[in-house]
Structures are given as structure tokens and as C-alpha cells.
């Protein structure tokens, strides 16, 4: 009787585990598919509708609005221009689409990794090596997106400013009130503009992958070590 009960409990546990794996893999597949569809739609919007971007605006000193706070302890600055264009602007649109695609790539890769790990667990196959490489790849992708995505967005803005023929990057504020306003843009990479939160997550994932690799080697060298 006891053996039958234990066997039933074991079967229920096994069935529950497989149901859990199917649920997780299904959620990952649905989320990944939605991300792919949203990325395709988002990219199509960039190339079919008006191109909108923000750029720093440098104005003559006497042209800056005098906006004063009520307490005197606060200061109001104004230096951003919202620009919309219906020109083709293939280069700027492509750079902006690539910038946003990097973030989607991290998420989609994570969904694929979850599905692959669930597949390994379903087949009762070793999965620690796969987890190690998953952490390493996701960490590298996150770090790359954190560094490159903001830079590509700046490149997009800079190319758009050039192609639209807007006044070039200012080296300083114009002194004469009659001077025209300038749009300040740059295509140079700057670590200061990186997505530091995502970069930190990427570094942590890479470090975890290295620790995971060390743990795998220790487990292989010492049987039974957890």
C-alpha cells in the first residue's frame, strides 16, 4: 500500500514538473513572439511615418526666454528642440531602428534561452553548461546594447541634422542677438551617455556565468560537490 502511494505521489510530482515546464516555455514563447512582432511593427513605423527626434538647441543669449521661479531657488533652462520631418532620411531611420532593435534582441534572446533550458529539463538532460553560456551571452548582449544603443541614437540624430541642412553643432553660445539658433549634435561615442543600469546588469550576468563555469569544473572534479 505504501509503495503504491509513493508511486502515485512520484507520478503526480513528475506530471506537475512537466506542466510547470510547459507553462514556462509557453509563456517565454508567447513573450518572445510578441516582442518579434512588436519589433517588426516598430521598425516599419520608423520607415513609413514621419521621423521625429530631439536635439539640443543652442540659442543667442538674448533670445532665451526669461522664465523665473517664484522662490528664487530654482532655475529654468531651455535647450531642446523637437524636430519632425517627412523626408526619407534612410540613414537616420536605420540607425534609430538598430538602436531600438538591440534592446529587443536582449529580451528575445532571453526568451529563447528559457525555452532551451526547459527543453533540457523536459528530457532530463544536463543543463548547467547551457545556463553558463546563456548567462554569458545575455550578459554580453546586455552590455553591448547598453553601450551601443544610446550611441546609435545619437548617430541617428546627428545624421538627421546633417541631411536636413540644419545649422551645425555649436562650439559656444552666439554672442549677438541677431545670430541664428544652432542644433547641437554629435556622432562620437560617449560612455557618459551609455545605459548604465543595463550595463551593470550585463556585467553581473557575465560574472555569474564565470562563477557558474567555475562551479561546473569543481563539480566535475569532486563528485557530489554542490
Short mmCIF file of C-alpha atoms in Angstrom, two decimals:
data_model
loop_
_atom_site.label_atom_id
_atom_site.label_comp_id
_atom_site.label_asym_id
_atom_site.label_seq_id
_atom_site.Cartn_x
_atom_site.Cartn_y
_atom_site.Cartn_z
CA UNK A 1 0.00 0.00 0.00
CA UNK A 2 2.79 2.39 0.97
CA UNK A 3 4.64 1.66 -2.26
CA UNK A 4 1.52 2.43 -4.31
CA UNK A 5 1.06 5.75 -2.50
CA UNK A 6 4.72 6.68 -3.02
CA UNK A 7 4.47 5.75 -6.69
CA UNK A 8 1.34 7.87 -7.12
CA UNK A 9 2.94 10.86 -5.38
CA UNK A 10 6.03 10.48 -7.56
CA UNK A 11 3.95 10.38 -10.74
CA UNK A 12 1.96 13.45 -9.67
CA UNK A 13 5.18 15.30 -8.89
CA UNK A 14 6.61 14.34 -12.26
CA UNK A 15 3.42 15.45 -14.01
CA UNK A 16 3.38 18.73 -12.08
CA UNK A 17 7.00 19.37 -13.02
CA UNK A 18 6.32 18.80 -16.70
CA UNK A 19 3.23 21.01 -16.54
CA UNK A 20 5.35 23.75 -15.00
CA UNK A 21 7.99 23.41 -17.73
CA UNK A 22 5.33 23.56 -20.44
CA UNK A 23 3.80 26.66 -18.85
CA UNK A 24 7.12 28.47 -18.53
CA UNK A 25 8.20 27.54 -22.06
CA UNK A 26 4.81 28.59 -23.42
CA UNK A 27 4.99 31.96 -21.67
CA UNK A 28 8.54 32.50 -22.95
CA UNK A 29 7.49 31.58 -26.50
CA UNK A 30 4.48 33.92 -26.37
CA UNK A 31 6.53 36.79 -24.94
CA UNK A 32 9.29 36.26 -27.50
CA UNK A 33 6.82 36.13 -30.38
CA UNK A 34 5.10 39.31 -29.21
CA UNK A 35 8.49 41.01 -28.96
CA UNK A 36 9.37 39.96 -32.52
CA UNK A 37 6.02 41.21 -33.86
CA UNK A 38 6.34 44.48 -31.95
CA UNK A 39 9.88 44.95 -33.25
CA UNK A 40 8.73 44.39 -36.84
CA UNK A 41 5.86 46.85 -36.38
CA UNK A 42 8.10 49.39 -34.65
CA UNK A 43 10.69 49.17 -37.42
CA UNK A 44 8.02 49.55 -40.10
CA UNK A 45 6.73 52.68 -38.36
CA UNK A 46 10.21 54.21 -38.43
CA UNK A 47 10.42 53.81 -42.21
CA UNK A 48 6.84 54.62 -43.20
CA UNK A 49 5.86 57.55 -40.99
CA UNK A 50 7.38 60.93 -40.16
CA UNK A 51 10.78 60.92 -38.49
CA UNK A 52 10.73 62.51 -35.03
CA UNK A 53 13.77 63.22 -32.89
CA UNK A 54 15.03 65.52 -30.16
CA UNK A 55 18.19 67.59 -30.39
CA UNK A 56 19.97 70.06 -28.14
CA UNK A 57 19.28 73.64 -29.16
CA UNK A 58 21.75 76.50 -28.71
CA UNK A 59 20.17 79.94 -28.90
CA UNK A 60 21.51 83.51 -28.71
CA UNK A 61 21.76 84.75 -25.14
CA UNK A 62 19.19 87.49 -25.62
CA UNK A 63 16.75 85.07 -27.25
CA UNK A 64 16.43 82.73 -24.26
CA UNK A 65 13.02 83.18 -22.57
CA UNK A 66 13.19 84.75 -19.12
CA UNK A 67 11.36 82.16 -17.03
CA UNK A 68 11.71 82.90 -13.32
CA UNK A 69 10.66 80.72 -10.44
CA UNK A 70 8.57 82.02 -7.56
CA UNK A 71 11.16 81.25 -4.87
CA UNK A 72 14.41 82.28 -6.49
CA UNK A 73 15.98 78.94 -5.53
CA UNK A 74 15.03 77.21 -8.79
CA UNK A 75 16.31 77.81 -12.29
CA UNK A 76 14.63 77.18 -15.63
CA UNK A 77 16.72 76.23 -18.64
CA UNK A 78 15.59 75.64 -22.16
CA UNK A 79 17.63 73.88 -24.80
CA UNK A 80 15.82 71.03 -26.54
CA UNK A 81 14.24 71.11 -29.98
CA UNK A 82 11.61 68.59 -31.09
CA UNK A 83 12.05 68.05 -34.82
CA UNK A 84 9.70 66.16 -37.15
CA UNK A 85 10.44 65.51 -40.81
CA UNK A 86 8.75 63.66 -43.66
CA UNK A 87 11.97 63.34 -45.65
CA UNK A 88 13.28 59.86 -46.49
CA UNK A 89 16.29 60.09 -44.12
CA UNK A 90 17.29 56.46 -44.71
CA UNK A 91 20.49 56.65 -42.65
CA UNK A 92 18.95 58.25 -39.54
CA UNK A 93 15.94 55.92 -39.64
CA UNK A 94 18.18 52.85 -39.95
CA UNK A 95 20.42 53.95 -37.08
CA UNK A 96 17.42 54.59 -34.81
CA UNK A 97 15.82 51.26 -35.73
CA UNK A 98 19.10 49.46 -34.97
CA UNK A 99 19.34 51.27 -31.64
CA UNK A 100 15.94 50.05 -30.51
CA UNK A 101 16.42 46.57 -32.01
CA UNK A 102 19.36 45.95 -29.66
CA UNK A 103 17.08 46.16 -26.61
CA UNK A 104 14.58 43.80 -28.23
CA UNK A 105 17.41 41.40 -29.09
CA UNK A 106 18.34 41.03 -25.42
CA UNK A 107 14.76 40.20 -24.45
CA UNK A 108 14.14 37.83 -27.37
CA UNK A 109 17.42 36.00 -26.69
CA UNK A 110 16.39 35.58 -23.06
CA UNK A 111 13.07 34.03 -24.12
CA UNK A 112 14.87 31.62 -26.46
CA UNK A 113 17.25 30.66 -23.64
CA UNK A 114 14.35 29.88 -21.30
CA UNK A 115 12.79 27.61 -23.93
CA UNK A 116 16.09 25.76 -24.50
CA UNK A 117 16.63 25.24 -20.77
CA UNK A 118 13.06 23.95 -20.34
CA UNK A 119 13.67 21.56 -23.22
CA UNK A 120 16.77 20.19 -21.49
CA UNK A 121 14.88 19.73 -18.23
CA UNK A 122 12.00 18.03 -20.07
CA UNK A 123 14.42 15.45 -21.48
CA UNK A 124 16.22 15.07 -18.13
CA UNK A 125 19.48 16.18 -19.73
CA UNK A 126 22.31 18.18 -18.07
CA UNK A 127 21.64 21.89 -18.32
CA UNK A 128 24.35 23.61 -16.27
CA UNK A 129 26.62 24.20 -19.28
CA UNK A 130 23.68 25.69 -21.18
CA UNK A 131 22.91 28.00 -18.25
CA UNK A 132 26.56 29.10 -18.17
CA UNK A 133 26.58 30.03 -21.86
CA UNK A 134 23.14 31.61 -21.56
CA UNK A 135 24.31 33.93 -18.79
CA UNK A 136 27.45 34.78 -20.73
CA UNK A 137 25.63 35.54 -24.00
CA UNK A 138 22.83 37.51 -22.33
CA UNK A 139 25.37 39.49 -20.31
CA UNK A 140 27.38 40.31 -23.42
CA UNK A 141 24.24 41.31 -25.35
CA UNK A 142 23.02 43.48 -22.48
CA UNK A 143 26.39 45.21 -22.17
CA UNK A 144 26.58 45.74 -25.94
CA UNK A 145 23.05 47.17 -26.03
CA UNK A 146 23.82 49.44 -23.09
CA UNK A 147 26.87 50.87 -24.85
CA UNK A 148 25.78 50.89 -28.49
CA UNK A 149 22.05 51.70 -28.40
CA UNK A 150 22.40 55.24 -26.96
CA UNK A 151 25.31 55.92 -29.31
CA UNK A 152 23.32 54.77 -32.36
CA UNK A 153 20.50 57.08 -31.30
CA UNK A 154 22.98 59.99 -31.18
CA UNK A 155 24.29 58.96 -34.60
CA UNK A 156 20.71 58.98 -35.92
CA UNK A 157 20.15 62.49 -34.60
CA UNK A 158 23.46 63.74 -35.98
CA UNK A 159 22.81 62.29 -39.44
CA UNK A 160 19.30 63.75 -39.48
CA UNK A 161 20.64 67.20 -38.59
CA UNK A 162 23.16 66.99 -41.42
CA UNK A 163 20.71 65.66 -44.03
CA UNK A 164 18.07 68.24 -43.16
CA UNK A 165 20.60 71.04 -43.52
CA UNK A 166 20.01 72.42 -40.04
CA UNK A 167 22.69 74.74 -38.62
CA UNK A 168 25.61 72.64 -37.40
CA UNK A 169 26.91 71.81 -33.96
CA UNK A 170 27.67 74.88 -31.86
CA UNK A 171 31.04 75.35 -30.22
CA UNK A 172 29.69 78.06 -27.92
CA UNK A 173 26.72 80.33 -27.40
CA UNK A 174 26.31 83.02 -30.08
CA UNK A 175 27.07 86.43 -28.65
CA UNK A 176 24.94 88.63 -30.92
CA UNK A 177 21.16 88.58 -30.53
CA UNK A 178 20.84 88.51 -34.28
CA UNK A 179 22.63 85.20 -34.62
CA UNK A 180 20.57 82.17 -35.58
CA UNK A 181 19.94 79.26 -33.24
CA UNK A 182 22.04 76.14 -33.71
CA UNK A 183 21.27 72.47 -33.23
CA UNK A 184 23.99 70.69 -31.28
CA UNK A 185 24.57 67.04 -32.24
CA UNK A 186 27.46 64.61 -32.19
CA UNK A 187 28.18 61.16 -33.58
CA UNK A 188 31.04 60.49 -31.18
CA UNK A 189 30.74 57.66 -28.68
CA UNK A 190 30.48 58.77 -25.05
CA UNK A 191 30.47 56.39 -22.09
CA UNK A 192 28.59 59.03 -20.13
CA UNK A 193 25.57 58.56 -22.41
CA UNK A 194 25.51 54.76 -22.02
CA UNK A 195 22.61 52.96 -20.35
CA UNK A 196 24.45 52.37 -17.09
CA UNK A 197 21.67 50.36 -15.42
CA UNK A 198 21.56 47.85 -18.28
CA UNK A 199 25.36 47.80 -18.41
CA UNK A 200 25.51 46.90 -14.72
CA UNK A 201 23.04 44.05 -15.28
CA UNK A 202 25.13 42.80 -18.20
CA UNK A 203 28.32 42.82 -16.12
CA UNK A 204 26.59 40.93 -13.29
CA UNK A 205 25.33 38.28 -15.73
CA UNK A 206 28.83 37.83 -17.16
CA UNK A 207 30.30 37.47 -13.66
CA UNK A 208 27.61 34.93 -12.77
CA UNK A 209 28.47 32.95 -15.89
CA UNK A 210 32.13 32.85 -14.84
CA UNK A 211 31.17 31.69 -11.34
CA UNK A 212 28.87 29.09 -12.90
CA UNK A 213 31.70 27.80 -15.06
CA UNK A 214 33.97 27.50 -12.04
CA UNK A 215 31.25 25.65 -10.15
CA UNK A 216 30.81 23.19 -13.03
CA UNK A 217 34.53 22.44 -13.06
CA UNK A 218 34.59 21.92 -9.30
CA UNK A 219 31.59 19.61 -9.51
CA UNK A 220 33.25 17.59 -12.24
CA UNK A 221 36.50 17.37 -10.27
CA UNK A 222 34.84 16.48 -6.97
CA UNK A 223 31.99 14.02 -7.30
CA UNK A 224 28.98 15.04 -5.28
CA UNK A 225 30.08 18.62 -4.60
CA UNK A 226 27.15 21.03 -4.85
#
